[in-house]
Short mmCIF file of C-alpha atoms in Angstrom, two decimals:
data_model
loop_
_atom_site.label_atom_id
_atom_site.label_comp_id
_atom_site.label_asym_id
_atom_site.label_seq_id
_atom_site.Cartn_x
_atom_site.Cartn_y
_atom_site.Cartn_z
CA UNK J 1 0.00 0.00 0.00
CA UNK J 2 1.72 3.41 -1.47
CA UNK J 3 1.63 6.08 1.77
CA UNK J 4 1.93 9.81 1.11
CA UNK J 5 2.74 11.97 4.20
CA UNK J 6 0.38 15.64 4.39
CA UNK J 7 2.20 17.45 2.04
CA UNK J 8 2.87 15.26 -0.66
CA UNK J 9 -1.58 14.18 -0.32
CA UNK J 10 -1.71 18.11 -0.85
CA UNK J 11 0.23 18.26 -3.52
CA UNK J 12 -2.31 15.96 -5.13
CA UNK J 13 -5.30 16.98 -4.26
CA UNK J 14 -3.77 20.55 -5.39
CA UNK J 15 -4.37 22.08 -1.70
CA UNK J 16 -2.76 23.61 1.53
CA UNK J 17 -1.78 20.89 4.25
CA UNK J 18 -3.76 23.50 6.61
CA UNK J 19 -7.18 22.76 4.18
CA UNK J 20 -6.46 18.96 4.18
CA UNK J 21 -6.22 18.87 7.99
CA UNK J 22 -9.66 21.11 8.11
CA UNK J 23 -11.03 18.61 6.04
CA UNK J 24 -10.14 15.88 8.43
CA UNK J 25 -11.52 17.80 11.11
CA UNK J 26 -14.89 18.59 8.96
CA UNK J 27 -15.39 15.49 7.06
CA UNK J 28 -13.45 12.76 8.89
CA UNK J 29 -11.46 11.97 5.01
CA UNK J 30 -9.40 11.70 4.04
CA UNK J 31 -8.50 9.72 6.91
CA UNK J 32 -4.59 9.37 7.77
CA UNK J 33 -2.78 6.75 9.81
CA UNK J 34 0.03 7.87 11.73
CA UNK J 35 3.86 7.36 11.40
CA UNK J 36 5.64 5.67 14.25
CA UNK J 37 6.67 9.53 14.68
CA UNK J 38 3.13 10.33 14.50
CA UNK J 39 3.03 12.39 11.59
CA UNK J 40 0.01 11.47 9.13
CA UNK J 41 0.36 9.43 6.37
CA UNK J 42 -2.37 8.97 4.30
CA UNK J 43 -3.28 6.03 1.66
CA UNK J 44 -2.59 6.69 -1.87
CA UNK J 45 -5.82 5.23 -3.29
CA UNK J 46 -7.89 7.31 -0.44
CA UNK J 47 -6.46 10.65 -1.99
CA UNK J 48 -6.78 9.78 -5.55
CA UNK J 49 -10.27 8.90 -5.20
CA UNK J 50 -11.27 12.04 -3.80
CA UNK J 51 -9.06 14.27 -6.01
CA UNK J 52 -11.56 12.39 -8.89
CA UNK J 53 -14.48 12.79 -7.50
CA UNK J 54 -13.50 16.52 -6.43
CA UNK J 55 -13.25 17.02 -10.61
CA UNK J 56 -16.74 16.12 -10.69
CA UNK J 57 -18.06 17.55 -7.58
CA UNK J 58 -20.09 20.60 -6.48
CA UNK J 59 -18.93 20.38 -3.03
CA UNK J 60 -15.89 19.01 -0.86
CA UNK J 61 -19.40 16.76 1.20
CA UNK J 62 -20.51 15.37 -1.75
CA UNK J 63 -16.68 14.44 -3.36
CA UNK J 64 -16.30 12.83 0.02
CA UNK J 65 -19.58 10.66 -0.50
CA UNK J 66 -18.50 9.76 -3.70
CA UNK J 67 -15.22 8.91 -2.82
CA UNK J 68 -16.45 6.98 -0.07
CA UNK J 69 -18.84 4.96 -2.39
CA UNK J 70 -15.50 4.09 -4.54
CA UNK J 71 -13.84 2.77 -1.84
CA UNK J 72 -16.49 0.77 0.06
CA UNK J 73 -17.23 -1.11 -3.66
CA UNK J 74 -14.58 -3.83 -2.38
CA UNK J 75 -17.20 -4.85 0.52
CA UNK J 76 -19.47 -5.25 -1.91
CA UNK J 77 -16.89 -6.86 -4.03
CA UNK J 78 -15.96 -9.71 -1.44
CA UNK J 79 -19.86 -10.15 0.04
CA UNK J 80 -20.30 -11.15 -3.56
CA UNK J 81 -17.58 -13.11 -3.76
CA UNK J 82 -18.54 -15.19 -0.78
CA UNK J 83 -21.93 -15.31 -1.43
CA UNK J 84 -20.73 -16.63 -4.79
CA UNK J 85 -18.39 -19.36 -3.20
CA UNK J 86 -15.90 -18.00 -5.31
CA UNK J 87 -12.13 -18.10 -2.68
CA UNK J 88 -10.32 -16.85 -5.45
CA UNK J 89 -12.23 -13.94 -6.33
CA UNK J 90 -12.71 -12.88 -2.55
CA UNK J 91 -8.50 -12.81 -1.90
CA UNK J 92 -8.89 -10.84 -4.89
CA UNK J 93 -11.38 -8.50 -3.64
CA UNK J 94 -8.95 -8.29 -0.74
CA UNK J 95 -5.92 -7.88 -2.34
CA UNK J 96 -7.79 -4.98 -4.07
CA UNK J 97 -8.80 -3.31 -0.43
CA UNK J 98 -5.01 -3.84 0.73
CA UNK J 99 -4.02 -1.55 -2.25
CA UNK J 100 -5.61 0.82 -0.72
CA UNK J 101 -5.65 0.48 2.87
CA UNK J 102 -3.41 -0.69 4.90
CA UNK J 103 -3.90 -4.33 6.62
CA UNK J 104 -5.51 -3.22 10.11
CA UNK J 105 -8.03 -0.88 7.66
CA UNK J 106 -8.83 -3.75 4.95
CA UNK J 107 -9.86 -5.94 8.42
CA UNK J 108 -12.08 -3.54 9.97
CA UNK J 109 -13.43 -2.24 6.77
CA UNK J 110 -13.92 -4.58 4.50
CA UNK J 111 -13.44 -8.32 5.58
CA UNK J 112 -15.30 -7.59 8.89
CA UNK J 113 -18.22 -5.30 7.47
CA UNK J 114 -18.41 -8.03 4.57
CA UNK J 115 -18.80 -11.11 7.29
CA UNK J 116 -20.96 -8.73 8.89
CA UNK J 117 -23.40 -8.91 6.04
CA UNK J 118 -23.29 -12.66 5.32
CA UNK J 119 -23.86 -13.93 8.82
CA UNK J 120 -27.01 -11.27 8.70
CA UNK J 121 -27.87 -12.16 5.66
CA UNK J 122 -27.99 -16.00 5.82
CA UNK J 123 -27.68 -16.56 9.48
CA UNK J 124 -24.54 -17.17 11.92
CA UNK J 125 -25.60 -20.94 11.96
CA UNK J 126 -25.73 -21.44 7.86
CA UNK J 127 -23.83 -22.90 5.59
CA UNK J 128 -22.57 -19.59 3.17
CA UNK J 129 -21.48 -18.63 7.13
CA UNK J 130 -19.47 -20.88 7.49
CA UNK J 131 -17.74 -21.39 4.39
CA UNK J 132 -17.14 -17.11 4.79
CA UNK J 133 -15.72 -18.02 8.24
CA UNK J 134 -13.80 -20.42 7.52
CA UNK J 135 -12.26 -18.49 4.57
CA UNK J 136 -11.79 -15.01 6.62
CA UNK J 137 -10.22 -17.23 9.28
CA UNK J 138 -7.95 -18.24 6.59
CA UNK J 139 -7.33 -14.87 5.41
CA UNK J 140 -6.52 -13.38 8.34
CA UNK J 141 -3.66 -16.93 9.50
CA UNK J 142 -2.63 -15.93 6.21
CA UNK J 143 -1.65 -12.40 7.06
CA UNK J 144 -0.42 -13.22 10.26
CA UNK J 145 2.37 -15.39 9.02
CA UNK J 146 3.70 -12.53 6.67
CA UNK J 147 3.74 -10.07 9.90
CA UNK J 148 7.25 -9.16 10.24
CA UNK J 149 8.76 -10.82 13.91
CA UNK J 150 7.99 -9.27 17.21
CA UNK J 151 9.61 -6.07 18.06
CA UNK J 152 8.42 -5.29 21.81
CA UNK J 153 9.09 -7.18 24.46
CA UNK J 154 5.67 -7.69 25.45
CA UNK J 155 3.86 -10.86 25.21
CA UNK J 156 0.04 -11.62 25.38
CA UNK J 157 -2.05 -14.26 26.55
CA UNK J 158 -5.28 -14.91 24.68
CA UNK J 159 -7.99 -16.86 26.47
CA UNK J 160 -10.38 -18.61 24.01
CA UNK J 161 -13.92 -18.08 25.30
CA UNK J 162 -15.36 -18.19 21.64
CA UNK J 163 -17.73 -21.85 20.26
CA UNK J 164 -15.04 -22.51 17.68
CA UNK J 165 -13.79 -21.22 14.84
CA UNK J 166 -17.39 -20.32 13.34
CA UNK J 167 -18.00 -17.65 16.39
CA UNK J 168 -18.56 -14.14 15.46
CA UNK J 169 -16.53 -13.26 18.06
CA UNK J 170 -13.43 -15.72 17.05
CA UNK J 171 -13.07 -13.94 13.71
CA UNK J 172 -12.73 -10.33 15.71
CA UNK J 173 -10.05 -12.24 18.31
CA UNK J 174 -8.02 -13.27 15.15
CA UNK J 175 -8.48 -9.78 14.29
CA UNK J 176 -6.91 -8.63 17.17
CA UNK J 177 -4.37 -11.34 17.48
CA UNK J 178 -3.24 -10.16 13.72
CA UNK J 179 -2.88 -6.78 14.46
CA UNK J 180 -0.93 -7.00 17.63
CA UNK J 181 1.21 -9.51 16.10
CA UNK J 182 1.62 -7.10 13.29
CA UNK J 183 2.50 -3.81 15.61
CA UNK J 184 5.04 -6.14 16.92
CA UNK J 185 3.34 -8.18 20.02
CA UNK J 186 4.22 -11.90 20.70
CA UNK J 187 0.49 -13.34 21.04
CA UNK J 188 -0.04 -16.62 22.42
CA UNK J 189 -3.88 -17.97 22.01
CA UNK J 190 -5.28 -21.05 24.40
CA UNK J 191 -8.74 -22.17 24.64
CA UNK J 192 -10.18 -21.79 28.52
CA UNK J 193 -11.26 -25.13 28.43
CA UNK J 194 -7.09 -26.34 28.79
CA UNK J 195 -6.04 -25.87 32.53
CA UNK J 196 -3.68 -29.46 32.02
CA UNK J 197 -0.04 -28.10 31.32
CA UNK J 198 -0.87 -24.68 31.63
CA UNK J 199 2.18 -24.00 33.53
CA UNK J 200 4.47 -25.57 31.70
CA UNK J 201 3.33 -23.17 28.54
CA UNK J 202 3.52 -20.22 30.64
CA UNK J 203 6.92 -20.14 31.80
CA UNK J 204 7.79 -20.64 28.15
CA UNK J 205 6.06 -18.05 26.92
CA UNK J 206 5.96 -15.22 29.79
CA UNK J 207 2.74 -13.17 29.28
CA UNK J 208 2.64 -9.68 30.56
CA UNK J 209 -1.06 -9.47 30.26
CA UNK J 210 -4.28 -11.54 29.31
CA UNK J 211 -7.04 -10.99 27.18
CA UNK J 212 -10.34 -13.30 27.48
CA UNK J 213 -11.94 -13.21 24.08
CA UNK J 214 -15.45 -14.46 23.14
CA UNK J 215 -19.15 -14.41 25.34
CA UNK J 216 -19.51 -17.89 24.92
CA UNK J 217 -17.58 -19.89 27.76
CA UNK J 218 -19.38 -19.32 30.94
CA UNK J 219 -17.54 -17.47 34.02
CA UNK J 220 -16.86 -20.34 36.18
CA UNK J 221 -15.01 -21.86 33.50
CA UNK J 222 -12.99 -18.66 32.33
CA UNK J 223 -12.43 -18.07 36.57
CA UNK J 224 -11.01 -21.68 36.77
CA UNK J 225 -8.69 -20.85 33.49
CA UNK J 226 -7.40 -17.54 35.14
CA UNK J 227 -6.70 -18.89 38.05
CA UNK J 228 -4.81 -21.33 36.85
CA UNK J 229 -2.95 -18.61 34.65
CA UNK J 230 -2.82 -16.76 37.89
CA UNK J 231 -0.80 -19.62 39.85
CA UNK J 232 1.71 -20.45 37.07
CA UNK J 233 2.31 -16.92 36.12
CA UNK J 234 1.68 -14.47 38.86
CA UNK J 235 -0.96 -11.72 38.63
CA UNK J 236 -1.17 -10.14 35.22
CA UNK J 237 -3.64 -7.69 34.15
CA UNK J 238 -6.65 -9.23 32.56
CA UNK J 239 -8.83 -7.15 30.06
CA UNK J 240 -11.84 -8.87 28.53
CA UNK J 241 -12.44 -8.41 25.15
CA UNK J 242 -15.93 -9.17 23.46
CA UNK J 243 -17.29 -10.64 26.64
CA UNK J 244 -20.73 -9.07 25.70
CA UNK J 245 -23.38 -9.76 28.39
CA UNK J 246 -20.92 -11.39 30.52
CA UNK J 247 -19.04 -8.48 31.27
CA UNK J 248 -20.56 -6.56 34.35
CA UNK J 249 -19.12 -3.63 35.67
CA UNK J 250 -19.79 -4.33 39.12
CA UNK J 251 -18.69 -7.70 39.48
CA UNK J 252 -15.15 -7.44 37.34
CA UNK J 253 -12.27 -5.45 38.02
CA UNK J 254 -10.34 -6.73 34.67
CA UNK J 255 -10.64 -3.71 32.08
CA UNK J 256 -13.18 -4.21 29.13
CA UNK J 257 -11.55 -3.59 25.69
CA UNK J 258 -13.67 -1.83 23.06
CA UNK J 259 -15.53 -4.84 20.30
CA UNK J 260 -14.02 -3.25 17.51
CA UNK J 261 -10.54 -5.32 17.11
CA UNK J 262 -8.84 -2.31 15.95
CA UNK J 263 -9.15 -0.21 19.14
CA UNK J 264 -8.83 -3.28 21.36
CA UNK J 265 -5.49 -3.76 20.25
CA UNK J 266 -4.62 0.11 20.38
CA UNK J 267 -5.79 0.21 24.25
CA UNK J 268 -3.81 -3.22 24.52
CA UNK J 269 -0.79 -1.31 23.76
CA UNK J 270 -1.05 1.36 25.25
CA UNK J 271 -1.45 -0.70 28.71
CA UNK J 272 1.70 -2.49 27.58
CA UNK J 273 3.92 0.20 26.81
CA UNK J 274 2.94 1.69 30.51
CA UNK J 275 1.13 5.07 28.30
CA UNK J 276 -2.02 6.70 29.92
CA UNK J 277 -5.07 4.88 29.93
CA UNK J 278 -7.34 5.32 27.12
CA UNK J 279 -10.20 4.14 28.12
CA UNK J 280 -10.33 2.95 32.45
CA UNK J 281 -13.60 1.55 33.64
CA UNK J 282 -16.03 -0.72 31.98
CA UNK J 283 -18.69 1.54 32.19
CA UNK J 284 -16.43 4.50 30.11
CA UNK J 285 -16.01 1.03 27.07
CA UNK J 286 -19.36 0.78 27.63
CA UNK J 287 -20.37 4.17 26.00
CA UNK J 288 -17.48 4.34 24.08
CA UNK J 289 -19.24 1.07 22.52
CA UNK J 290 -22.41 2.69 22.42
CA UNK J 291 -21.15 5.93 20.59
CA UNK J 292 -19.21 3.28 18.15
CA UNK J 293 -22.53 1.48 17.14
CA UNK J 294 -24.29 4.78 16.98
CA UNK J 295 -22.16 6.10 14.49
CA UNK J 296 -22.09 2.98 12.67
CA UNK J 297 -25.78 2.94 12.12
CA UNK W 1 -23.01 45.22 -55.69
CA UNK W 2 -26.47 45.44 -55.19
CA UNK W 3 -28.43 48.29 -53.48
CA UNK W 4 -30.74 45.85 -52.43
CA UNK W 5 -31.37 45.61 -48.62
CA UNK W 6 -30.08 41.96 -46.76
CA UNK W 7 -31.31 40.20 -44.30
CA UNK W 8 -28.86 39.26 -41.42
CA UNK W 9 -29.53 37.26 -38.15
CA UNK W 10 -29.10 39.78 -35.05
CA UNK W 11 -28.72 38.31 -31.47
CA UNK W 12 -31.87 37.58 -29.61
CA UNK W 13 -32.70 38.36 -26.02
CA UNK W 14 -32.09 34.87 -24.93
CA UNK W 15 -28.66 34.53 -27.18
CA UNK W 16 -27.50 37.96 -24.87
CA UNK W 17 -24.30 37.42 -23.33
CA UNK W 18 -24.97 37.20 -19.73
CA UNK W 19 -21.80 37.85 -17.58
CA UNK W 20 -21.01 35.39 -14.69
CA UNK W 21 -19.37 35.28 -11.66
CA UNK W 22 -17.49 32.78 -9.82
CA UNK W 23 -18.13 31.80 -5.75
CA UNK W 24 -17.06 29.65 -3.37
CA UNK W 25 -20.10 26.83 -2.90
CA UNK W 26 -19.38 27.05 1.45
CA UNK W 27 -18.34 31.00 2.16
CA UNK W 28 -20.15 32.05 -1.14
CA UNK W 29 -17.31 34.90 -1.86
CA UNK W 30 -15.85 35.25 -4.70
CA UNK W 31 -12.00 33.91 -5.58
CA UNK W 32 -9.64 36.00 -4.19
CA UNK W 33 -8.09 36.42 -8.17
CA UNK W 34 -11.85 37.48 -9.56
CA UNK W 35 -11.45 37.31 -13.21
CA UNK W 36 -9.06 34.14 -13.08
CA UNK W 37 -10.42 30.81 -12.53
CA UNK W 38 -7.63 29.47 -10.21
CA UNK W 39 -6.10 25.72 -11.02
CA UNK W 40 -7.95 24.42 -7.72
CA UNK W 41 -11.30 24.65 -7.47
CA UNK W 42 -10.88 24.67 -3.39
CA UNK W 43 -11.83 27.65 -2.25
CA UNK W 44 -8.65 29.69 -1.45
CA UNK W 45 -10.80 31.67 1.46
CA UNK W 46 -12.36 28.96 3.41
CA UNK W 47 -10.73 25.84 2.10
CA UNK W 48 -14.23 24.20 2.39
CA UNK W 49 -16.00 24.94 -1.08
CA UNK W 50 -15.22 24.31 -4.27
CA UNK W 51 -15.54 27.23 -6.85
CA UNK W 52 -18.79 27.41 -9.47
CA UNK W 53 -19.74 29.59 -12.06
CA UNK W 54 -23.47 31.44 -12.24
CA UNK W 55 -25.31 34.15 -13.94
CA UNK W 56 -24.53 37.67 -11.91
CA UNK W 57 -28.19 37.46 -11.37
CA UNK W 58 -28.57 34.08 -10.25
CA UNK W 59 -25.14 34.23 -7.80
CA UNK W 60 -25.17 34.53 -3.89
CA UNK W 61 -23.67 37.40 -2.29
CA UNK W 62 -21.40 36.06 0.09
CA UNK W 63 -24.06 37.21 3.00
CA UNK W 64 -26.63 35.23 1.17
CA UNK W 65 -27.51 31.57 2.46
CA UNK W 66 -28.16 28.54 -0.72
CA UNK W 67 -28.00 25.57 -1.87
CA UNK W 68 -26.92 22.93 -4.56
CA UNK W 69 -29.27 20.83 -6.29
CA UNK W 70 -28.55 18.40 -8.99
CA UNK W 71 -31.00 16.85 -11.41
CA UNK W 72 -31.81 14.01 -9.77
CA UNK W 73 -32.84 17.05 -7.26
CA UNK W 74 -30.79 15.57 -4.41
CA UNK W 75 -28.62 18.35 -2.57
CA UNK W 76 -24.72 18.51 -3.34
CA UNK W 77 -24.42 21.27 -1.61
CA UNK W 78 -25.27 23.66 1.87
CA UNK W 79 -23.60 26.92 1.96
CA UNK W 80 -22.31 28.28 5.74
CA UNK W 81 -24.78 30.35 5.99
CA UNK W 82 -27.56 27.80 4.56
CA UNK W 83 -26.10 25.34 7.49
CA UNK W 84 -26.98 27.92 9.89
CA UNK W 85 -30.35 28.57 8.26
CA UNK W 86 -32.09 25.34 7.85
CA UNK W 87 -30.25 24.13 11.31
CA UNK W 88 -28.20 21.15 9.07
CA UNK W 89 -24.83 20.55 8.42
CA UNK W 90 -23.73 19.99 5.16
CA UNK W 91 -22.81 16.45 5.67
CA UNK W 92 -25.95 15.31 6.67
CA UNK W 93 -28.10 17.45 4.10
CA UNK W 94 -25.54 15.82 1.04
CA UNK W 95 -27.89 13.10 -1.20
CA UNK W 96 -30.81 13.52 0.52
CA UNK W 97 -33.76 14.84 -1.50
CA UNK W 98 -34.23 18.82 -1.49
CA UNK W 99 -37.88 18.32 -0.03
CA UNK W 100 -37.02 16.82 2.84
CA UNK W 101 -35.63 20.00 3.59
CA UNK W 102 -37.62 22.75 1.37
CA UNK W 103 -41.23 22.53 0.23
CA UNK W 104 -43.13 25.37 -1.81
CA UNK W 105 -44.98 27.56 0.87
CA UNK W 106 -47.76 27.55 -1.66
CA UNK W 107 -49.03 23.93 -1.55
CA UNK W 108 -51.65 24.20 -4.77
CA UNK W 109 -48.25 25.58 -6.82
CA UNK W 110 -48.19 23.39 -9.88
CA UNK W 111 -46.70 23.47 -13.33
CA UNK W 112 -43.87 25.16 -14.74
CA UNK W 113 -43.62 27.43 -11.56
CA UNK W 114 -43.23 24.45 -9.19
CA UNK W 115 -40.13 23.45 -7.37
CA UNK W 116 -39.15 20.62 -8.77
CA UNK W 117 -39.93 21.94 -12.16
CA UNK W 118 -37.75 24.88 -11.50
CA UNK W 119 -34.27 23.12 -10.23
CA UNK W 120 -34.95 20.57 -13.16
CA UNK W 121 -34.81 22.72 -15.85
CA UNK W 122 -31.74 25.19 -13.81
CA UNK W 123 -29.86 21.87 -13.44
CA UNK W 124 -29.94 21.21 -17.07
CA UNK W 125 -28.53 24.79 -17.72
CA UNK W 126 -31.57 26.20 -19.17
CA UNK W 127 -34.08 28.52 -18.46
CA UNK W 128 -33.25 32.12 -16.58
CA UNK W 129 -33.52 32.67 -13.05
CA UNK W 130 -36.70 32.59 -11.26
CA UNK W 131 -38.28 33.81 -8.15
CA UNK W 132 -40.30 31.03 -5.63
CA UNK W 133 -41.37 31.00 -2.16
CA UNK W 134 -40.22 28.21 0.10
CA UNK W 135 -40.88 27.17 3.40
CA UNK W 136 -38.59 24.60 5.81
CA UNK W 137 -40.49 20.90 5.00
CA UNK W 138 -41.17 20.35 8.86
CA UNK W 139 -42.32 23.83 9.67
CA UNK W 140 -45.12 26.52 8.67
CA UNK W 141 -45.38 30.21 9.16
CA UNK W 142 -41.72 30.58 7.83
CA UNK W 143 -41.57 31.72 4.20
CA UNK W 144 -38.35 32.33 2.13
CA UNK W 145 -38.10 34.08 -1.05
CA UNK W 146 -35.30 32.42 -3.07
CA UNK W 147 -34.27 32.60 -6.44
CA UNK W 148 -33.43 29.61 -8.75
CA UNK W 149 -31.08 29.35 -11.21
CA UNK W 150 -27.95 27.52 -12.85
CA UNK W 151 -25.07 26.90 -12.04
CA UNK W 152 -21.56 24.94 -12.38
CA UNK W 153 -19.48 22.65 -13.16
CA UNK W 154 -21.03 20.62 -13.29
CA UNK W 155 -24.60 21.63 -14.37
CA UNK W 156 -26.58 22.38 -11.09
CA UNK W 157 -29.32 24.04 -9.81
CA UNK W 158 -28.21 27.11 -7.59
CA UNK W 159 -31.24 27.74 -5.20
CA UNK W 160 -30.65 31.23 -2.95
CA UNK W 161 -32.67 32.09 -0.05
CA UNK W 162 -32.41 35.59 -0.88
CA UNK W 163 -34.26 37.13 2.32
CA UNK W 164 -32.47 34.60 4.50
CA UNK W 165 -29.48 36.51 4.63
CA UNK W 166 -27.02 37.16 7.96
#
């Protein structure tokens, strides 16, 4: 995926830096990443689209919804795909959103969104569901082994509270796992139902924290797991990720990470790293949740 | 060489040449470079707009709130002002359907004076610029005058709520 840092996107869009940034602020696109130095960098195919549609436009909104459009045609590309059975046409569809997104982006807007809209179109327990799952699951392995090797020092423990591979939630977890893996994270992922040889694994691996993933173990279960964790690996700080209705403020003190993988693993991090807390109760991830779905509808 | 008296083809009213004026489709003013059409078409004031072209008589002062209408009559457009006016942003007025936001105040209005008849014709480029009273789609007792006309590129209806102004 070709990058272009503020000035160089101004350049093409024939504009000040100071208007693109306004335009960030206004319209929320183009939409940059940031640099390890945090300076923006934003994706080539993002900018081109809206410098065409702002040939054709009558305003900067309406370029924006057009450019928009362009860009979320790969969803539709890869629901088709799937829907169609066709594997080879869906890594296509995705090779198509990487060339204009980066990794964590083609995830969260396209494979996810796309899975999304199978399981509600056929149902979570169908067939077409399950070949799409077992394909994104695929996808995402796939992307995981060409992550470049881990960078930080910190290591996470995954618990597996998901059915099985099929689980909504399992396909977000492999989300997460990818991108942490990717930002340079050693991730280790064990199903909660494995408390033989836990220790053993452990000391191998040294976690520094714990995520329990998926709504679908119950919480005697996942309490048995941690404590076993617990006892071969001392206390570790435990955030829950996509524990849905099992996650109650009141009873938990582990931190809830927001559902969407992208700012689960950005909050992850950030905890790692020893940075401020982003987000500190699970009644703050709560709304934050809330607001996400909101704006989603 | 005859004496005899020839016929030529004169100019009509409608073939006059009709001088037009360039604004910016958020702030409404006019390039900073007037007579120039700069190589962007982003505002160079506001950084918000892009730049059109309309008939002097059909163009917003920049204290004058309006809108963009295409043919399909959904909105491309809501000036600053406008934003202010109709209590929408721009983003959220963009594709949706210029009635859900302006009706004609005068329900029994039909035929070639009617709204929709009006920004049809102005989006195709035709037609001069015409007077029509509006009111917000969700509320009576407010009237606007406004004036439709064309506008561009690309072809669009330019619909100014002339009394609505700051």
């Amino acid at each position: 995926m070709r990058t272009l840092k503020t000035s160089e996107a101004a350049a093409v869009l024939n504009v000040s830096p100071n208007t693109l940034r306004a335009w960030e602020r206004r319209f929320g696109y183009p939409k940059p990443q940031r640099s390890p130095g945090k300076h923006r960098l934003y994706t080539h195919g993002e900018v081109a689209a809206l410098r065409d549609a702002l040939h054709e436009g009558l305003s900067i909104s309406s370029a924006v919804s057009r450019a928009r459009e362009a860009l979320s045609a790969d969803t539709s590309v890869l629901v088709g795909a799937l829907s169609s059975f066709e594997l080879d046409r869906a890594d296509i569809a995705m090779e198509a959103a990487l060339a204009l997104r980066s990794v964590e982006r083609s995830v969260e807007e396209v494979l996810l969104p796309s899975m999304h809209d199978i399981g509600q179109r056929h149902g979570y327990d169908s067939a077409p569901w399950a070949f799409a799952a077992q394909w994104a699951t695929d996808w995402l392995q796939r992307a995981q082994r060409l992550a470049p090797p881990p960078l930080r020092p910190a290591a996470v423990l995954i618990g597996d509270a998901t059915h099985d591979e099929l689980d909504v939630d399992a396909l977000a977890m492999r989300a997460l796992q990818l991108f942490s893996v990717r930002a340079g994270a050693r991730m280790l992922v064990l199903p909660v139902g494995g408390v033989a040889g836990l220790a053993e694994v452990l000391a191998a691996f040294g976690p520094q924290a714990v995520v329990i993933a998926g709504d679908t173990a119950g919480d005697d279960q996942v309490a048995r797991w941690a404590y076993g964790v617990r006892s071969a690996a001392g206390a570790l700080p435990v955030t829950l990720f996509r524990r849905g209705s099992r996650t109650d403020s009141a009873r938990t003190t582990a931190r809830v990470l927001p559902d969407s993988p992208g700012d689960a693993h950005r909050v992850l991090l950030q905890m790692l790293d020893g940075r401020p807390r982003a987000m500190t109760s699970a009644a703050e991830l709560s709304l934050a949740n809330d607001e996400r779905r909101r704006v989603g509808a | 060489m005859s004496a005899r008296p020839n016929l030529i083809v004169l100019p009509g009213h409608a073939d006059r040449p009709r001088p037009e004026v360039h604004f910016c489709g958020h702030c409404g003013r006019a390039p900073e470079i007037a007579d120039i059409m700069p190589a962007s078409r982003v505002c160079d004031r506001c950084g918000l707009g892009l730049l059109l072209t309309a008939p002097a008589e059909a163009a917003p002062s920049p204290a004058d709130p309006f809108l963009l209408i295409d043919g399909t009559l959904s909105i491309c457009a809501v000036s600053r002002l406008a934003e202010g006016l109709l209590h929408v942003t721009e983003t959220e007025a963009v594709n949706r359907h210029v009635t859900d936001l302006l009706v004609p105040a005068d329900a029994e209005a039909s035929g070639p004076e009617s709204l929709v008849n009006l920004v049809v014709h102005a989006a195709r480029g035709e037609g001069e610029t015409h007077d029509v009273v509006l009111r917000p789609a969700d509320q009576f007792g407010i009237r606007f005058w406004a004036r439709v006309g064309p506008c561009g590129p690309p072809r669009a209806a330019l619909l100014v709520l002339a009394d609505g102004r700051a």
